Structures are given as structure tokens and as C-alpha cells.
Short mmCIF file of C-alpha atoms in Angstrom, two decimals:
data_model
loop_
_atom_site.label_atom_id
_atom_site.label_comp_id
_atom_site.label_asym_id
_atom_site.label_seq_id
_atom_site.Cartn_x
_atom_site.Cartn_y
_atom_site.Cartn_z
CA UNK A 148 -23.20 -1.73 -0.01
CA UNK A 149 -24.82 -2.07 -3.45
CA UNK A 150 -27.94 -0.53 -4.96
CA UNK A 151 -30.65 -3.10 -5.69
CA UNK A 152 -31.34 -1.90 -9.24
CA UNK A 153 -27.67 -2.36 -10.18
CA UNK A 154 -27.62 -6.04 -9.28
CA UNK A 155 -30.81 -6.70 -11.28
CA UNK A 156 -29.07 -6.09 -14.61
CA UNK A 157 -30.05 -8.83 -17.14
CA UNK A 158 -32.55 -10.43 -14.72
CA UNK A 159 -35.80 -11.40 -16.50
CA UNK A 160 -38.24 -9.49 -14.27
CA UNK A 161 -42.00 -10.05 -14.54
CA UNK A 162 -43.15 -7.49 -11.97
CA UNK A 163 -41.83 -5.18 -9.23
CA UNK A 164 -43.66 -4.12 -6.09
CA UNK A 165 -41.74 -1.38 -4.25
CA UNK A 166 -38.56 0.58 -5.00
CA UNK A 167 -35.29 -0.68 -6.43
CA UNK A 168 -33.13 2.25 -5.30
CA UNK A 169 -32.61 0.77 -1.84
CA UNK A 170 -29.07 -0.15 -0.79
CA UNK A 171 -28.46 -3.77 0.05
CA UNK A 172 -25.83 -5.55 2.08
CA UNK A 173 -25.76 -9.03 0.51
CA UNK A 174 -27.78 -11.66 -1.40
CA UNK A 175 -28.66 -15.11 -0.09
CA UNK A 176 -31.01 -17.99 -0.88
CA UNK A 177 -30.85 -19.46 2.63
CA UNK A 178 -33.21 -17.59 4.96
CA UNK A 179 -31.06 -18.57 7.95
CA UNK A 180 -28.28 -16.33 6.64
CA UNK A 181 -30.45 -13.27 6.02
CA UNK A 182 -29.79 -10.10 8.01
CA UNK A 183 -30.62 -6.40 7.88
CA UNK A 184 -30.67 -4.87 4.36
CA UNK A 185 -30.21 -8.23 2.63
CA UNK A 186 -31.93 -9.64 -0.47
CA UNK A 187 -33.57 -13.04 -0.14
CA UNK A 188 -33.95 -15.13 -3.31
CA UNK A 189 -36.64 -17.80 -2.90
CA UNK A 190 -35.47 -20.95 -4.71
CA UNK A 191 -37.66 -24.01 -5.22
CA UNK A 192 -35.33 -26.85 -4.25
CA UNK A 193 -35.70 -30.61 -4.41
CA UNK A 194 -36.15 -30.83 -0.63
CA UNK A 195 -37.59 -27.46 0.42
CA UNK A 196 -39.14 -24.38 -1.20
CA UNK A 197 -37.63 -21.00 -0.39
CA UNK A 198 -41.05 -19.39 -0.84
CA UNK A 199 -42.04 -20.97 2.49
CA UNK A 200 -39.35 -18.89 4.23
CA UNK A 201 -40.09 -15.43 2.81
CA UNK A 202 -41.73 -14.23 6.03
CA UNK A 203 -38.75 -15.52 8.04
CA UNK A 204 -36.32 -13.61 5.80
CA UNK A 205 -38.37 -10.40 6.19
CA UNK A 206 -38.51 -10.80 9.98
CA UNK A 207 -34.70 -10.99 9.98
CA UNK A 208 -34.31 -7.74 8.06
CA UNK A 209 -34.58 -8.52 4.33
CA UNK A 210 -35.37 -5.37 2.32
CA UNK A 211 -36.06 -7.18 -0.95
CA UNK A 212 -37.50 -10.53 -1.99
CA UNK A 213 -36.89 -12.16 -5.35
CA UNK A 214 -39.40 -14.93 -6.02
CA UNK A 215 -41.41 -16.77 -8.66
CA UNK A 216 -44.69 -16.43 -6.72
CA UNK A 217 -45.62 -13.41 -4.64
CA UNK A 218 -46.85 -14.07 -1.10
CA UNK A 219 -50.52 -13.38 -0.35
CA UNK A 220 -49.67 -10.45 1.94
CA UNK A 221 -47.03 -7.90 0.89
CA UNK A 222 -45.13 -5.94 3.53
CA UNK A 223 -45.15 -2.17 2.78
CA UNK A 224 -41.42 -1.53 3.36
CA UNK A 225 -40.17 -4.53 1.37
CA UNK A 226 -39.49 -4.66 -2.39
CA UNK A 227 -40.83 -7.74 -4.18
CA UNK A 228 -39.39 -8.76 -7.54
CA UNK A 229 -41.25 -11.54 -9.34
CA UNK A 230 -39.22 -13.53 -11.87
CA UNK A 231 -39.92 -16.51 -14.10
CA UNK A 232 -36.84 -18.41 -12.94
CA UNK A 233 -35.32 -17.67 -9.53
CA UNK A 234 -32.24 -19.82 -10.21
CA UNK A 235 -31.41 -17.79 -13.32
CA UNK A 236 -32.14 -14.55 -11.46
CA UNK A 237 -29.75 -15.57 -8.67
CA UNK A 238 -27.03 -16.34 -11.23
CA UNK A 239 -27.18 -12.87 -12.80
CA UNK A 240 -27.57 -11.10 -9.45
CA UNK A 241 -24.54 -12.94 -8.08
CA UNK A 242 -22.43 -12.00 -11.10
CA UNK A 243 -23.51 -8.34 -10.84
CA UNK A 244 -22.94 -8.24 -7.08
CA UNK A 245 -19.37 -9.56 -7.48
CA UNK A 246 -18.58 -7.29 -10.47
CA UNK A 247 -18.87 -9.97 -13.18
CA UNK A 248 -15.48 -11.54 -12.41
CA UNK A 249 -15.71 -14.25 -15.09
CA UNK A 250 -15.22 -11.56 -17.74
CA UNK A 251 -11.84 -10.67 -16.20
CA UNK A 252 -10.19 -14.08 -16.65
CA UNK A 253 -10.13 -17.01 -19.06
CA UNK A 254 -12.73 -19.42 -17.68
CA UNK A 255 -12.97 -22.92 -19.17
CA UNK A 256 -15.79 -25.30 -18.20
CA UNK A 257 -15.48 -29.08 -18.35
CA UNK A 258 -18.62 -31.22 -18.51
CA UNK A 259 -19.45 -34.89 -19.12
CA UNK A 260 -20.04 -37.99 -17.02
CA UNK A 261 -16.41 -38.97 -16.40
CA UNK A 262 -13.07 -37.15 -16.49
CA UNK A 263 -14.17 -33.67 -15.35
CA UNK A 264 -12.07 -33.60 -12.19
CA UNK A 265 -8.97 -35.05 -13.85
CA UNK A 266 -9.10 -32.64 -16.80
CA UNK A 267 -9.80 -29.55 -14.68
CA UNK A 268 -7.13 -30.45 -12.11
CA UNK A 269 -4.47 -31.29 -14.69
CA UNK A 270 -5.18 -28.14 -16.70
CA UNK A 271 -4.63 -26.23 -13.46
CA UNK A 272 -1.34 -28.13 -12.99
CA UNK A 273 -0.23 -27.56 -16.58
CA UNK A 274 -0.88 -23.82 -16.61
CA UNK A 275 0.82 -23.44 -13.21
CA UNK A 276 3.89 -25.18 -14.66
CA UNK A 277 3.68 -22.82 -17.65
CA UNK A 278 4.07 -19.88 -15.27
CA UNK A 279 0.49 -18.59 -15.00
CA UNK A 280 -1.57 -17.74 -11.93
CA UNK A 281 -4.43 -20.22 -12.09
CA UNK A 282 -7.75 -21.00 -10.42
CA UNK A 283 -9.60 -24.31 -10.01
CA UNK A 284 -13.23 -25.06 -9.16
CA UNK A 285 -13.49 -28.84 -8.79
CA UNK A 286 -15.12 -31.68 -6.87
CA UNK A 287 -11.88 -32.26 -4.97
CA UNK A 288 -10.98 -28.68 -4.03
CA UNK A 289 -11.10 -25.01 -4.91
CA UNK A 290 -7.80 -23.28 -5.61
CA UNK A 291 -7.17 -19.55 -5.89
CA UNK A 292 -3.66 -19.83 -7.29
CA UNK A 293 -1.89 -21.45 -4.30
CA UNK A 294 -4.63 -20.88 -1.71
CA UNK A 295 -6.81 -23.97 -1.16
CA UNK A 296 -10.43 -24.19 -0.01
CA UNK A 297 -12.58 -27.23 0.62
CA UNK A 298 -15.12 -28.09 -2.11
CA UNK A 299 -18.64 -29.22 -1.18
CA UNK A 300 -20.28 -29.59 -4.61
CA UNK A 301 -19.07 -30.39 -8.13
CA UNK A 302 -20.52 -27.06 -9.25
CA UNK A 303 -21.03 -24.63 -6.32
CA UNK A 304 -24.01 -22.26 -6.11
CA UNK A 305 -23.89 -19.03 -8.14
CA UNK A 306 -22.92 -16.84 -5.20
CA UNK A 307 -20.04 -19.10 -4.20
CA UNK A 308 -18.76 -19.36 -7.77
CA UNK A 309 -18.71 -15.61 -8.29
CA UNK A 310 -17.20 -14.94 -4.85
CA UNK A 311 -14.27 -17.25 -5.62
CA UNK A 312 -13.90 -15.86 -9.15
CA UNK A 313 -13.64 -12.34 -7.74
CA UNK A 314 -11.03 -13.55 -5.27
CA UNK A 315 -9.13 -15.03 -8.23
CA UNK A 316 -9.29 -11.76 -10.15
CA UNK A 317 -8.06 -9.84 -7.10
CA UNK A 318 -5.18 -12.35 -6.75
CA UNK A 319 -4.09 -11.81 -10.35
CA UNK A 320 -5.33 -15.18 -11.66
CA UNK A 321 -5.53 -15.26 -15.46
CA UNK A 322 -7.03 -18.73 -16.12
CA UNK A 323 -9.63 -20.77 -14.25
CA UNK A 324 -10.71 -24.36 -14.92
CA UNK A 325 -14.11 -25.39 -13.65
CA UNK A 326 -16.07 -28.61 -13.46
CA UNK A 327 -19.59 -28.08 -14.77
CA UNK A 328 -22.08 -30.70 -13.58
CA UNK A 329 -25.50 -31.43 -15.10
CA UNK A 330 -27.06 -30.34 -11.79
CA UNK A 331 -25.21 -27.04 -12.01
CA UNK A 332 -26.34 -26.42 -15.59
CA UNK A 333 -29.94 -27.44 -14.89
CA UNK A 334 -30.10 -25.19 -11.81
CA UNK A 335 -28.67 -22.27 -13.84
CA UNK A 336 -25.61 -21.87 -11.58
CA UNK A 337 -23.41 -21.15 -14.62
CA UNK A 338 -26.01 -19.04 -16.46
CA UNK A 339 -24.28 -15.67 -16.04
CA UNK A 340 -20.67 -16.81 -16.46
CA UNK A 341 -18.56 -15.86 -19.47
CA UNK A 342 -16.63 -18.93 -20.61
CA UNK A 343 -13.79 -18.77 -23.15
CA UNK A 344 -14.09 -22.50 -23.70
CA UNK A 345 -16.05 -25.64 -22.96
CA UNK A 346 -14.87 -29.28 -22.98
CA UNK A 347 -17.13 -32.32 -23.35
CA UNK A 348 -15.67 -35.63 -22.14
CA UNK A 349 -18.31 -38.35 -22.58
CA UNK A 350 -21.82 -39.32 -21.58
CA UNK A 351 -22.85 -42.52 -19.81
CA UNK A 352 -25.35 -43.83 -17.27
CA UNK A 353 -25.43 -41.45 -14.29
CA UNK A 354 -27.68 -39.02 -12.39
CA UNK A 355 -30.90 -40.62 -13.65
CA UNK A 356 -32.14 -40.23 -10.08
CA UNK A 357 -32.19 -36.48 -10.85
CA UNK A 358 -32.83 -36.32 -14.60
CA UNK A 359 -35.99 -38.11 -15.75
CA UNK A 360 -34.37 -39.68 -18.83
CA UNK A 361 -30.98 -40.11 -20.47
CA UNK A 362 -32.14 -37.73 -23.24
CA UNK A 363 -32.84 -35.03 -20.65
CA UNK A 364 -29.42 -35.61 -19.08
CA UNK A 365 -27.79 -35.25 -22.52
CA UNK A 366 -29.79 -32.12 -23.41
CA UNK A 367 -28.86 -30.43 -20.13
CA UNK A 368 -25.18 -30.97 -20.97
CA UNK A 369 -25.85 -29.64 -24.48
CA UNK A 370 -27.39 -26.46 -23.02
CA UNK A 371 -23.95 -25.52 -21.68
CA UNK A 372 -22.50 -25.52 -25.22
CA UNK A 373 -25.59 -23.75 -26.61
CA UNK A 374 -24.71 -20.87 -24.28
CA UNK A 375 -21.09 -20.43 -25.39
CA UNK A 376 -20.27 -17.25 -27.32
CA UNK A 377 -18.74 -17.08 -30.80
CA UNK A 378 -15.45 -15.89 -29.28
CA UNK A 379 -15.07 -19.13 -27.26
CA UNK A 380 -14.21 -22.71 -28.24
CA UNK A 381 -16.15 -25.96 -27.86
CA UNK A 382 -13.83 -28.98 -27.63
CA UNK A 383 -15.65 -32.33 -27.71
CA UNK A 384 -14.79 -36.02 -27.70
CA UNK A 385 -15.55 -37.18 -31.24
CA UNK A 386 -15.37 -40.85 -30.20
CA UNK A 387 -18.44 -40.39 -27.99
CA UNK A 388 -21.67 -40.58 -29.99
CA UNK A 389 -22.99 -37.56 -28.10
CA UNK A 390 -19.97 -35.41 -28.88
CA UNK A 391 -21.30 -33.91 -32.09
CA UNK A 392 -24.73 -33.43 -30.49
CA UNK A 393 -23.11 -31.01 -28.04
CA UNK A 394 -21.99 -28.77 -30.92
CA UNK A 395 -25.23 -28.72 -32.94
CA UNK A 396 -26.33 -25.25 -31.86
CA UNK A 397 -23.20 -23.69 -30.42
CA UNK A 398 -21.85 -20.39 -31.70
CA UNK A 399 -18.38 -21.30 -30.42
CA UNK A 400 -15.43 -22.45 -32.52
CA UNK A 401 -15.92 -26.22 -32.98
CA UNK A 402 -12.96 -28.49 -32.14
CA UNK A 403 -12.72 -32.26 -31.68
CA UNK A 404 -10.40 -34.79 -30.05
CA UNK A 405 -10.34 -38.56 -30.48
CA UNK A 406 -8.36 -41.79 -30.34
CA UNK A 407 -10.43 -43.65 -32.94
CA UNK A 408 -12.04 -41.02 -35.18
CA UNK A 409 -10.74 -38.23 -37.38
CA UNK A 410 -10.33 -35.17 -35.17
CA UNK A 411 -8.48 -31.87 -34.78
CA UNK A 412 -6.54 -33.37 -31.88
CA UNK A 413 -5.77 -37.06 -32.31
CA UNK A 414 -3.68 -39.56 -30.36
CA UNK A 415 -2.48 -43.14 -30.57
CA UNK A 416 -1.49 -45.24 -27.56
CA UNK A 417 1.93 -46.73 -28.32
CA UNK A 418 2.55 -48.18 -24.83
CA UNK A 419 0.27 -48.64 -21.82
CA UNK A 420 1.83 -49.87 -18.58
CA UNK A 421 1.70 -49.22 -14.84
CA UNK A 422 4.59 -46.75 -15.21
CA UNK A 423 2.64 -44.59 -17.67
CA UNK A 424 1.59 -44.09 -21.28
CA UNK A 425 3.54 -43.49 -24.48
CA UNK A 426 1.27 -41.42 -26.72
CA UNK A 427 1.57 -40.04 -30.22
CA UNK A 428 -0.38 -36.77 -30.28
CA UNK A 429 -0.80 -35.06 -33.64
CA UNK A 430 2.34 -36.79 -34.88
CA UNK A 431 4.57 -36.17 -31.85
CA UNK A 432 5.45 -38.78 -29.22
CA UNK A 433 5.20 -38.00 -25.51
CA UNK A 434 5.65 -40.13 -22.38
CA UNK A 435 3.20 -39.34 -19.56
CA UNK A 436 2.91 -40.61 -15.99
CA UNK A 437 -0.82 -41.33 -16.17
CA UNK A 438 -2.25 -44.75 -17.01
CA UNK A 439 -4.98 -46.16 -19.22
CA UNK A 440 -7.08 -45.37 -22.28
CA UNK A 441 -9.42 -43.11 -20.29
CA UNK A 442 -6.43 -40.97 -19.29
CA UNK A 443 -5.28 -40.85 -22.91
CA UNK A 444 -8.62 -39.16 -23.65
CA UNK A 445 -8.21 -36.82 -20.68
CA UNK A 446 -4.69 -35.83 -21.73
CA UNK A 447 -5.80 -35.26 -25.31
CA UNK A 448 -8.57 -32.92 -24.09
CA UNK A 449 -6.00 -31.08 -21.97
CA UNK A 450 -3.63 -30.81 -24.94
CA UNK A 451 -6.38 -29.45 -27.20
CA UNK A 452 -7.61 -26.95 -24.63
CA UNK A 453 -4.09 -25.67 -23.91
CA UNK A 454 -3.42 -25.14 -27.62
CA UNK A 455 -6.80 -23.40 -28.07
CA UNK A 456 -5.86 -21.15 -25.14
CA UNK A 457 -2.72 -20.07 -26.98
CA UNK A 458 0.10 -22.28 -25.71
CA UNK A 459 2.60 -23.61 -28.26
CA UNK A 460 1.95 -27.29 -29.08
CA UNK A 461 5.46 -28.64 -28.38
CA UNK A 462 5.59 -26.75 -25.09
CA UNK A 463 2.23 -28.34 -24.16
CA UNK A 464 3.70 -31.80 -24.83
CA UNK A 465 6.63 -31.02 -22.55
CA UNK A 466 4.26 -29.88 -19.83
CA UNK A 467 2.05 -32.98 -20.27
CA UNK A 468 5.02 -35.22 -19.56
CA UNK A 469 5.43 -33.64 -16.10
CA UNK A 470 1.82 -33.90 -14.94
CA UNK A 471 1.07 -35.95 -11.80
CA UNK A 472 -2.08 -38.02 -11.28
CA UNK A 473 -5.03 -36.52 -9.40
CA UNK A 474 -5.88 -37.73 -5.88
CA UNK A 475 -8.28 -40.69 -5.98
CA UNK A 476 -8.05 -41.10 -9.76
CA UNK A 477 -6.19 -44.36 -10.48
CA UNK A 478 -4.00 -43.60 -7.48
CA UNK A 479 -1.91 -46.64 -6.56
CA UNK A 480 0.65 -47.96 -4.10
CA UNK A 481 2.79 -51.11 -4.19
CA UNK A 482 3.38 -52.91 -0.88
CA UNK A 483 6.59 -54.62 0.26
CA UNK A 484 4.91 -57.91 -0.70
CA UNK A 485 4.47 -56.52 -4.23
CA UNK A 486 0.70 -56.17 -3.92
CA UNK A 487 -0.63 -53.26 -6.00
CA UNK A 488 -3.58 -51.38 -4.48
CA UNK A 489 -5.44 -48.96 -6.73
CA UNK A 490 -7.97 -46.40 -5.47
CA UNK A 491 -10.29 -44.85 -8.04
CA UNK A 492 -13.38 -42.64 -7.93
CA UNK A 493 -15.17 -44.83 -10.51
CA UNK A 494 -18.80 -44.67 -9.40
CA UNK A 495 -20.58 -45.15 -12.72
CA UNK A 496 -20.71 -48.28 -14.90
CA UNK A 497 -18.71 -46.61 -17.66
CA UNK A 498 -15.99 -45.36 -15.29
CA UNK A 499 -15.73 -48.73 -13.54
CA UNK A 500 -15.46 -50.58 -16.86
CA UNK A 501 -12.75 -48.16 -18.03
CA UNK A 502 -10.67 -48.78 -14.90
CA UNK A 503 -11.15 -52.55 -15.07
CA UNK A 504 -10.19 -52.59 -18.76
CA UNK A 505 -7.11 -50.50 -18.01
CA UNK A 506 -6.00 -52.94 -15.31
CA UNK A 507 -6.64 -55.86 -17.68
CA UNK A 508 -4.50 -54.19 -20.35
CA UNK A 509 -1.50 -53.82 -18.02
CA UNK A 510 -1.69 -57.09 -16.06
CA UNK A 511 0.09 -60.29 -17.08
CA UNK A 512 -2.84 -62.60 -16.14
CA UNK A 513 -0.54 -64.42 -13.70
CA UNK A 514 -2.01 -62.42 -10.82
CA UNK A 515 -5.42 -62.05 -9.23
CA UNK A 516 -7.53 -58.91 -9.58
CA UNK A 517 -9.63 -58.34 -6.46
CA UNK A 518 -12.21 -55.54 -6.77
CA UNK A 519 -13.87 -53.84 -3.80
CA UNK A 520 -16.90 -51.83 -4.92
CA UNK A 521 -20.17 -50.39 -3.64
CA UNK A 522 -22.91 -48.06 -4.84
CA UNK A 523 -24.08 -44.83 -3.22
CA UNK A 524 -27.41 -44.56 -1.46
CA UNK A 525 -30.17 -42.16 -2.58
CA UNK A 526 -28.72 -42.22 -6.09
CA UNK A 527 -29.55 -43.87 -9.42
CA UNK A 528 -30.53 -47.46 -8.53
CA UNK A 529 -30.40 -48.75 -12.11
CA UNK A 530 -26.61 -48.74 -12.18
CA UNK A 531 -26.23 -51.03 -9.14
CA UNK A 532 -26.69 -54.43 -10.88
CA UNK A 533 -24.68 -53.18 -13.89
CA UNK A 534 -21.68 -52.24 -11.76
CA UNK A 535 -21.85 -55.55 -9.89
CA UNK A 536 -21.89 -57.47 -13.18
CA UNK A 537 -18.87 -55.53 -14.44
CA UNK A 538 -16.93 -56.13 -11.22
CA UNK A 539 -17.49 -59.89 -11.27
CA UNK A 540 -16.96 -60.25 -15.03
CA UNK A 541 -13.61 -58.45 -15.10
CA UNK A 542 -12.24 -59.54 -11.70
CA UNK A 543 -11.07 -62.81 -10.16
CA UNK A 544 -12.86 -61.85 -6.94
CA UNK A 545 -15.42 -59.07 -6.32
CA UNK A 546 -16.23 -57.83 -2.83
CA UNK A 547 -19.46 -55.80 -2.61
CA UNK A 548 -19.57 -53.32 0.25
CA UNK A 549 -21.01 -50.02 1.45
CA UNK A 550 -20.08 -46.83 -0.43
CA UNK A 551 -21.88 -43.76 0.94
CA UNK A 552 -25.19 -45.38 1.93
CA UNK A 553 -26.59 -42.00 2.98
CA UNK A 554 -30.18 -42.67 4.11
CA UNK A 555 -30.51 -46.15 2.58
CA UNK A 556 -29.82 -49.52 4.17
CA UNK A 557 -26.42 -50.59 2.77
CA UNK A 558 -27.43 -54.26 2.88
CA UNK A 559 -30.39 -53.56 0.59
CA UNK A 560 -28.08 -51.66 -1.80
CA UNK A 561 -25.74 -54.66 -1.88
CA UNK A 562 -28.67 -57.05 -2.51
CA UNK A 563 -29.66 -54.90 -5.51
CA UNK A 564 -26.08 -55.11 -6.76
CA UNK A 565 -26.03 -58.90 -6.37
CA UNK A 566 -29.05 -59.20 -8.67
CA UNK A 567 -26.86 -58.18 -11.61
CA UNK A 568 -24.22 -60.88 -11.16
CA UNK A 569 -24.29 -63.52 -13.94
CA UNK A 570 -24.89 -67.07 -12.66
CA UNK A 571 -21.48 -68.23 -13.83
CA UNK A 572 -19.80 -65.54 -11.68
CA UNK A 573 -21.59 -66.20 -8.36
CA UNK A 574 -18.56 -67.99 -6.99
CA UNK A 575 -16.42 -64.87 -7.53
CA UNK A 576 -18.69 -62.72 -5.36
CA UNK A 577 -18.63 -62.00 -1.64
CA UNK A 578 -20.57 -59.29 0.22
CA UNK A 579 -19.17 -57.51 3.30
CA UNK A 580 -21.17 -54.48 4.39
CA UNK A 581 -18.45 -52.86 6.51
CA UNK A 582 -16.13 -51.09 4.05
CA UNK A 583 -13.01 -51.35 6.22
CA UNK A 584 -13.61 -55.08 6.69
CA UNK A 585 -14.14 -55.47 2.94
CA UNK A 586 -10.80 -53.80 2.21
CA UNK A 587 -9.13 -55.88 4.93
CA UNK A 588 -10.51 -59.07 3.36
CA UNK A 589 -9.15 -58.02 -0.05
CA UNK A 590 -5.71 -57.45 1.52
CA UNK A 591 -5.83 -60.88 3.23
CA UNK A 592 -6.81 -62.62 -0.02
CA UNK A 593 -4.09 -60.89 -2.05
CA UNK A 594 -0.79 -62.64 -2.74
CA UNK A 595 2.44 -61.27 -4.17
CA UNK A 596 1.88 -59.61 -7.59
CA UNK A 597 -1.91 -59.43 -7.10
CA UNK A 598 -3.90 -56.24 -7.74
CA UNK A 599 -6.57 -54.77 -5.47
CA UNK A 600 -8.96 -52.19 -6.95
CA UNK A 601 -10.97 -50.13 -4.46
CA UNK A 602 -13.58 -48.25 -6.49
CA UNK A 603 -16.27 -45.68 -5.92
CA UNK A 604 -15.03 -43.11 -3.40
CA UNK A 605 -11.60 -42.09 -4.68
CA UNK A 606 -10.49 -38.82 -3.08
CA UNK A 607 -13.34 -38.71 -0.52
CA UNK A 608 -12.17 -38.70 3.08
CA UNK A 609 -15.54 -39.59 4.59
CA UNK A 610 -18.36 -42.13 4.50
CA UNK A 611 -21.87 -40.72 4.75
CA UNK A 612 -24.29 -42.80 6.83
CA UNK A 613 -27.76 -41.54 7.82
CA UNK A 614 -26.81 -37.95 7.06
CA UNK A 615 -23.60 -38.04 9.12
CA UNK A 616 -20.13 -38.00 7.55
CA UNK A 617 -17.63 -40.25 9.32
CA UNK A 618 -13.92 -40.09 8.51
CA UNK A 619 -12.99 -42.77 5.99
CA UNK A 620 -10.26 -42.66 3.37
CA UNK A 621 -9.79 -45.64 1.01
CA UNK A 622 -6.10 -44.98 0.34
CA UNK A 623 -5.32 -44.33 3.99
CA UNK A 624 -7.17 -47.54 4.97
CA UNK A 625 -5.55 -49.85 2.41
CA UNK A 626 -2.06 -48.49 3.22
CA UNK A 627 -2.59 -49.16 6.91
CA UNK A 628 -4.00 -52.67 6.37
CA UNK A 629 -1.25 -53.74 3.97
CA UNK A 630 1.40 -52.52 6.41
CA UNK A 631 -0.22 -54.47 9.27
CA UNK A 632 -0.19 -57.64 7.19
CA UNK A 633 3.51 -57.15 6.42
CA UNK A 634 4.46 -57.12 10.12
#
């Protein structure tokens, strides 16, 4: 049990009705989870408003309500705390409730459109190989050293973050690597966390269904770096035009990485093939198992972060050479018929173009590239024709199919994709709504030495249709279909 006034430390309070010396059991922002002696935080969400459920929370035993607008009728035995921003209040309350665990370990946040999962996951791998106890908060999974939990959001809510961070501290974890999404920053989920470092990867067309403009999307990312302390580091991609914007107002130590520009951490690609990359990083050569220019950037960010965190540079290079690719990120298999199938999470125009360029760089041009791609429903519609144009331009054959249609008609999504295909590429295009059938068609079209790219879902093991998640795994599906064709 905690005392209410203790968990209100640093919360920007506008008014209090009632007493703050009451003991509380837990905090929650979902009224369905509220019980006796709990605190209910009323959050205005995109779908529902927590203020509409204040009376429900009180009827279930809430002793305190944190809200932006007080209800018309105040219950005499309930404490009401009015705040300007309930999301920010929740972030600080969560940190206080769980004993501010981020201050007890070295927490590094990774933000940007592409590369967050790969960088966070590989930093986890690298520090594990270096002998540390490590934590991971990512889109793919949450790891408390060796204990794995399922992830549901890129950046979890404030309570979940702090609960896992406390578990990490209790388990002796010293470093944690965390994906930081624009949604998470905008909704103040990271507001109370103490980061020792932040990494910026890149910025491209994404999440404009949530953010009104690209400028707003950029400025939300920048807010993360604005909040870093002078004892932390800010490591940004100098080859991205938004990289230096991120550091304009940060108090953190400013560091850069790049392949093309002058930077603190710089690399050259000496060899790029399906077996891996030969890189020259700050004058030293290293062979790595990952593929493509986009992974050269990811590895350079990892190298820079590891050095900033105190590891010796040559030891970091040795550790880089042993890193394994992340599930669903340029993950590939080669069939008995010598057909290469690549599964990648690329679900933005920039990510898809990067993967297609990488494949183009390593192919001999004597083989076909068949790309299977879709676009998610209830998400930024503007990228649909762009991604379709990229797929047809860079591929010999492009198969448009369902991704996670969610609550949209997948056939309408595909029609919107088709609108972006240049006239000269119409003959390369075919649309098959059923994703399994689309992958099967790609396998049937492929001949020996051909390459199949299945883009958009990567590590996901489900397909979401009308609010229901059905089991579907791209890698599992393509393996099965290629094996059937070999029989």
C-alpha cells in the first residue's frame, strides 16, 4: 500500500478536493480494472474519454480520481485531483508508485521511423554477449534479462513500462534498451523516465493518420531529445536531414553517426552480399551477418551507443560480428530449389524502398524479384499508392494483398494502392486479396535463383481482420508453401 501524496510527487496539480493522506492499493486508467482503494486516472483517448467512467470507477471502490475536468457532482469520501495533463500525471505517478526504477539502470531510448526494433534488439544482444544483465522493451517482445513477455505496443503505457523496469532492477539488470514511438512521446508515456541516452534513426512518411502534419510528427520526436538531461547522450543519424533538428535544444552530449557525412561514428560499406556486410567503422574493418545499407546504419548506431555507454571500441567491433538478425527484419530462407524468400517488416515507403534497394544491390539481375506487399487498414492512406509504385518499379512482379486490414475492406485498400502504379508497370502488377494465396502465387511463379520478398508484417504472427486477430505468420507460411512445391 502507498500513500496518495507520495505518488503525486512532480505531478502538475491545479486543484485538490479531499485529502491526500489516504493509502492506495494501485493506479489504473481503465475503469474496468479499478477496485477498492485504487486511484483512477481519467485519460482522454482517441476512442473513449476516461472522464465518462469516473462514476463507474468510484462505484467499484476508487478512493481518488485524477482528471483534467472535475465531474459536476463530487462524492464526499473521494479525493479529486485536477491536473492540466492526465497523461503526464499518470507518467509521474507510475514512476513514483514503482520507486522510479529508470534511475536505477542505464536506460537508452531509440526513436525514428525505421530501425527502432533492430537497434534496440541488437543492443540487447550485444550487451548480453558482453556479460551484462540486460532488459528490452520492443515491438517484438519484452525481455527482463532472460525472461520473455509478449509485447502489445511499440511503447507500452506508463504503468506497464515502470512495472517492467522495476522487475528489471529487482533482477539485477544494468542496461535497458527501449523503443520510443511518436505515439508514446505524444501521450507522455516516457515523460517521467530517466534516460542515459537517446538514438535517432531517421524520419520518413508514417503515422500521418495520427499526427496532423509531418512537421508535427518530427517535432514530437524532437521533444524526446529536448527532455534528455546534460548527463546523457543524444546520438543522431547525420545523413538524415532531420538529425540535427533533433539536437537543437537538447542538453545532452551531442553525437552523430553517418555513412555519407562527417560524423563522430562513420562507416563505409566495403562489401554487401547475402552472406553479410564488410564494414569499415572509424578506420577498422568488421564483417557482420546483417545485410544492406539500412543495416549498416543500424549497426553504426549500435556501435556508437555501445562506445558512449563505456564499452571499448575494438571489443564492440568483435561483438558486432557475432550479432544475429532480428525476427522479421530481412529474415530469409533458401529453398532446395534455390529460391530465396525474404520476410521483412517494411511497412512504410522508406523502409520498403530500403529493402528493395538492398535486394537490387545483391542480386545478379539474372533472377526475378517477386514482391508481395499490402498496406494496413485504419492507418495513413497516403502511403498506399507510394508503396505500390515502389513495389512495381523495383520488382519484376508485384503482388498486392491484404496486410492487417483491421476495420477496412482489404479490396478497397488494394484499389488505393493500384492507383499509384505507373502506367508502364501495370503489366507487372497482380492483386490477390487473400494473403496466403498471394504468397502461394509468388512461390508458384518463382524459378530457381529467384527472390521472393514478403513485406509489411515481418515478425507478426497474426492478421487482424474486423478487430479479430487470426494466426498468420509470413515466414511460417512461405516455408510451408515452398516445401509443398518441392514435393
